[in-house]
Amino acid sequence: MLTFSILKKCKYKASVYKLYKNLSVDVSQSRVRPAAEKLSGDTSYIEILPSWAPNEEADLRTIILHHMHILPNFVSEEEEAALLAEVEPQLKKMRYEYDHWDNAIEGYRETERGKWNNQNEAVLSRVKEMAFAPKAELLPYVHVLDLAAGGHIKPHVDAVRFCGDTIAGLCLASSAVMRLTHEKKPHVALDALLERRCLYIMSGVARYDFSHAVLGGEHSVWRGDRLPRRRRVAIICREQPKAEHRQ
Ligand code: OGA
Ligand code: MN
């Protein structure tokens, strides 16, 4: 049984926000960028929480909108059905896990998959092309996380020991609200609507300086409307951890 060890909170020392700010020119000139970096941030799926005043951390606001990308309708309904069909037999064998004191997630089952049928492989290639630089080294297994209708993910930062800079997830079966909260300033927070069949890409400050949570139950509200409680499956591609964090 896989454990959710990657979610164990792990502090990231350097201020990546500063690093990014200072290096942004170098970065853009020195490496081939993933396709998503060329897009401007689409704010229609991001809602800054009222606690984050408009004049506070104005630079960070701009940056976070580039580091938390949501691409709606990234997969078609047919592609979604095909991806779900391929993982379903594995998932069905497992029970949803609840009430584990050390879990960052309530109501989930998960698996990993290294090999996909041709149709799904093509979709995942599109994800990789969009989210990662061409030379990025990805973890060989794609993470499949099935959240029950009553499940949720508590705030966490993905441990740097287990994954690198960029995290790209397909949100399938239903929509969800993801909340990003600044690690040092909890009132600096935003909600992102992960619409069913979207691709979301987290990197930089969104990945290191903010925790992320998938809201459940009565908290799962987007612009005043409660989202229906339904099962949701995320298919997540990640980069290898950076060399200095590998064991
Ligand atoms: C994770 C995670 C988000 C999602 O697996 O670490 O945060 O979209 N998942 O399910
Ligand atoms: Mn995570």
mmCIF file with all atom_site columns, N, CA, C and O and ligand atoms in Angstrom, residues 4 7 143 145 153 156 158 178 194 200 212 214 232 234 236 238, ligand 1:
data_model
loop_
_atom_site.group_PDB
_atom_site.id
_atom_site.type_symbol
_atom_site.label_atom_id
_atom_site.label_alt_id
_atom_site.label_comp_id
_atom_site.label_asym_id
_atom_site.label_entity_id
_atom_site.label_seq_id
_atom_site.pdbx_PDB_ins_code
_atom_site.Cartn_x
_atom_site.Cartn_y
_atom_site.Cartn_z
_atom_site.occupancy
_atom_site.B_iso_or_equiv
_atom_site.pdbx_formal_charge
_atom_site.auth_seq_id
_atom_site.auth_comp_id
_atom_site.auth_asym_id
_atom_site.auth_atom_id
_atom_site.pdbx_PDB_model_num
ATOM   1  N N  . PHE A 1 4   ? 1.099   8.232  1.923   1.00 0.00 ? 4   PHE A N  1
ATOM   2  C CA . PHE A 1 4   ? 1.116   9.573  1.382   1.00 0.00 ? 4   PHE A CA 1
ATOM   3  C C  . PHE A 1 4   ? 2.300   10.377 1.889   1.00 0.00 ? 4   PHE A C  1
ATOM   4  O O  . PHE A 1 4   ? 2.189   11.528 2.236   1.00 0.00 ? 4   PHE A O  1
ATOM   5  N N  . LEU A 1 7   ? 3.462   13.955 1.011   1.00 0.00 ? 7   LEU A N  1
ATOM   6  C CA . LEU A 1 7   ? 2.770   15.131 1.524   1.00 0.00 ? 7   LEU A CA 1
ATOM   7  C C  . LEU A 1 7   ? 3.354   15.634 2.827   1.00 0.00 ? 7   LEU A C  1
ATOM   8  O O  . LEU A 1 7   ? 3.033   16.723 3.253   1.00 0.00 ? 7   LEU A O  1
ATOM   9  N N  . HIS A 1 143 ? 1.181   9.945  -10.643 1.00 0.00 ? 143 HIS A N  1
ATOM   10 C CA . HIS A 1 143 ? 0.438   9.744  -9.399  1.00 0.00 ? 143 HIS A CA 1
ATOM   11 C C  . HIS A 1 143 ? -1.062  9.877  -9.680  1.00 0.00 ? 143 HIS A C  1
ATOM   12 O O  . HIS A 1 143 ? -1.493  10.850 -10.278 1.00 0.00 ? 143 HIS A O  1
ATOM   13 N N  . LEU A 1 145 ? -4.611  10.102 -7.814  1.00 0.00 ? 145 LEU A N  1
ATOM   14 C CA . LEU A 1 145 ? -5.190  10.331 -6.491  1.00 0.00 ? 145 LEU A CA 1
ATOM   15 C C  . LEU A 1 145 ? -6.709  10.447 -6.616  1.00 0.00 ? 145 LEU A C  1
ATOM   16 O O  . LEU A 1 145 ? -7.223  11.355 -7.262  1.00 0.00 ? 145 LEU A O  1
ATOM   17 N N  . ILE A 1 153 ? -8.139  17.375 1.058   1.00 0.00 ? 153 ILE A N  1
ATOM   18 C CA . ILE A 1 153 ? -6.686  17.367 1.276   1.00 0.00 ? 153 ILE A CA 1
ATOM   19 C C  . ILE A 1 153 ? -6.340  18.551 2.151   1.00 0.00 ? 153 ILE A C  1
ATOM   20 O O  . ILE A 1 153 ? -6.695  19.698 1.836   1.00 0.00 ? 153 ILE A O  1
ATOM   21 N N  . HIS A 1 156 ? -0.692  21.533 2.714   1.00 0.00 ? 156 HIS A N  1
ATOM   22 C CA . HIS A 1 156 ? 0.646   20.938 2.782   1.00 0.00 ? 156 HIS A CA 1
ATOM   23 C C  . HIS A 1 156 ? 1.499   21.529 1.676   1.00 0.00 ? 156 HIS A C  1
ATOM   24 O O  . HIS A 1 156 ? 0.987   22.096 0.711   1.00 0.00 ? 156 HIS A O  1
ATOM   25 N N  . ASP A 1 158 ? 4.340   20.047 -0.917  1.00 0.00 ? 158 ASP A N  1
ATOM   26 C CA . ASP A 1 158 ? 4.932   18.774 -1.347  1.00 0.00 ? 158 ASP A CA 1
ATOM   27 C C  . ASP A 1 158 ? 6.423   18.770 -0.995  1.00 0.00 ? 158 ASP A C  1
ATOM   28 O O  . ASP A 1 158 ? 7.140   19.731 -1.268  1.00 0.00 ? 158 ASP A O  1
ATOM   29 N N  . MET A 1 178 ? -9.054  24.520 -4.901  1.00 0.00 ? 178 MET A N  1
ATOM   30 C CA . MET A 1 178 ? -7.755  24.382 -4.238  1.00 0.00 ? 178 MET A CA 1
ATOM   31 C C  . MET A 1 178 ? -7.416  25.717 -3.576  1.00 0.00 ? 178 MET A C  1
ATOM   32 O O  . MET A 1 178 ? -7.520  26.770 -4.214  1.00 0.00 ? 178 MET A O  1
ATOM   33 N N  . LEU A 1 194 ? -10.356 24.367 -9.735  1.00 0.00 ? 194 LEU A N  1
ATOM   34 C CA . LEU A 1 194 ? -9.834  23.300 -10.604 1.00 0.00 ? 194 LEU A CA 1
ATOM   35 C C  . LEU A 1 194 ? -11.047 22.677 -11.266 1.00 0.00 ? 194 LEU A C  1
ATOM   36 O O  . LEU A 1 194 ? -11.692 21.780 -10.727 1.00 0.00 ? 194 LEU A O  1
ATOM   37 N N  . TYR A 1 200 ? -3.833  21.875 -14.203 1.00 0.00 ? 200 TYR A N  1
ATOM   38 C CA . TYR A 1 200 ? -3.250  22.948 -13.397 1.00 0.00 ? 200 TYR A CA 1
ATOM   39 C C  . TYR A 1 200 ? -1.759  22.703 -13.251 1.00 0.00 ? 200 TYR A C  1
ATOM   40 O O  . TYR A 1 200 ? -1.301  21.569 -13.201 1.00 0.00 ? 200 TYR A O  1
ATOM   41 N N  . HIS A 1 212 ? -0.849  24.125 -0.303  1.00 0.00 ? 212 HIS A N  1
ATOM   42 C CA . HIS A 1 212 ? -2.082  23.947 -1.079  1.00 0.00 ? 212 HIS A CA 1
ATOM   43 C C  . HIS A 1 212 ? -2.959  22.905 -0.395  1.00 0.00 ? 212 HIS A C  1
ATOM   44 O O  . HIS A 1 212 ? -2.465  21.984 0.243   1.00 0.00 ? 212 HIS A O  1
ATOM   45 N N  . VAL A 1 214 ? -6.992  20.875 -0.937  1.00 0.00 ? 214 VAL A N  1
ATOM   46 C CA . VAL A 1 214 ? -8.209  20.708 -1.738  1.00 0.00 ? 214 VAL A CA 1
ATOM   47 C C  . VAL A 1 214 ? -9.369  20.688 -0.753  1.00 0.00 ? 214 VAL A C  1
ATOM   48 O O  . VAL A 1 214 ? -9.432  19.827 0.130   1.00 0.00 ? 214 VAL A O  1
ATOM   49 N N  . ARG A 1 232 ? -13.580 12.738 -7.070  1.00 0.00 ? 232 ARG A N  1
ATOM   50 C CA . ARG A 1 232 ? -12.694 13.463 -7.982  1.00 0.00 ? 232 ARG A CA 1
ATOM   51 C C  . ARG A 1 232 ? -11.376 12.709 -8.104  1.00 0.00 ? 232 ARG A C  1
ATOM   52 O O  . ARG A 1 232 ? -10.856 12.176 -7.126  1.00 0.00 ? 232 ARG A O  1
ATOM   53 N N  . ALA A 1 234 ? -7.404  13.009 -9.483  1.00 0.00 ? 234 ALA A N  1
ATOM   54 C CA . ALA A 1 234 ? -6.326  13.843 -10.025 1.00 0.00 ? 234 ALA A CA 1
ATOM   55 C C  . ALA A 1 234 ? -5.240  12.927 -10.584 1.00 0.00 ? 234 ALA A C  1
ATOM   56 O O  . ALA A 1 234 ? -4.896  11.913 -9.971  1.00 0.00 ? 234 ALA A O  1
ATOM   57 N N  . ILE A 1 236 ? -1.428  13.235 -11.686 1.00 0.00 ? 236 ILE A N  1
ATOM   58 C CA . ILE A 1 236 ? -0.419  14.262 -11.431 1.00 0.00 ? 236 ILE A CA 1
ATOM   59 C C  . ILE A 1 236 ? 0.970   13.832 -11.913 1.00 0.00 ? 236 ILE A C  1
ATOM   60 O O  . ILE A 1 236 ? 1.454   12.754 -11.568 1.00 0.00 ? 236 ILE A O  1
ATOM   61 N N  . ARG A 1 238 ? 5.022   14.892 -11.987 1.00 0.00 ? 238 ARG A N  1
ATOM   62 C CA . ARG A 1 238 ? 5.948   15.710 -11.193 1.00 0.00 ? 238 ARG A CA 1
ATOM   63 C C  . ARG A 1 238 ? 7.360   15.562 -11.719 1.00 0.00 ? 238 ARG A C  1
ATOM   64 O O  . ARG A 1 238 ? 7.713   14.533 -12.290 1.00 0.00 ? 238 ARG A O  1
HETATM 65 C C1 . OGA B 2 .   ? -0.944  16.020 -3.821  1.00 0.00 ? 1   OGA B C1 1
HETATM 66 C C2 . OGA B 2 .   ? -1.933  17.055 -4.050  1.00 0.00 ? 1   OGA B C2 1
HETATM 67 C C3 . OGA B 2 .   ? -3.740  17.810 -5.383  1.00 0.00 ? 1   OGA B C3 1
HETATM 68 C C4 . OGA B 2 .   ? -4.830  17.284 -6.230  1.00 0.00 ? 1   OGA B C4 1
HETATM 69 O O1 . OGA B 2 .   ? -1.169  14.907 -4.299  1.00 0.00 ? 1   OGA B O1 1
HETATM 70 O O2 . OGA B 2 .   ? 0.084   16.300 -3.173  1.00 0.00 ? 1   OGA B O2 1
HETATM 71 O O3 . OGA B 2 .   ? -1.791  18.109 -3.498  1.00 0.00 ? 1   OGA B O3 1
HETATM 72 O O4 . OGA B 2 .   ? -5.127  17.924 -7.229  1.00 0.00 ? 1   OGA B O4 1
HETATM 73 N N1 . OGA B 2 .   ? -2.939  16.805 -4.897  1.00 0.00 ? 1   OGA B N1 1
HETATM 74 O O5 . OGA B 2 .   ? -5.401  16.260 -5.896  1.00 0.00 ? 1   OGA B O5 1
#
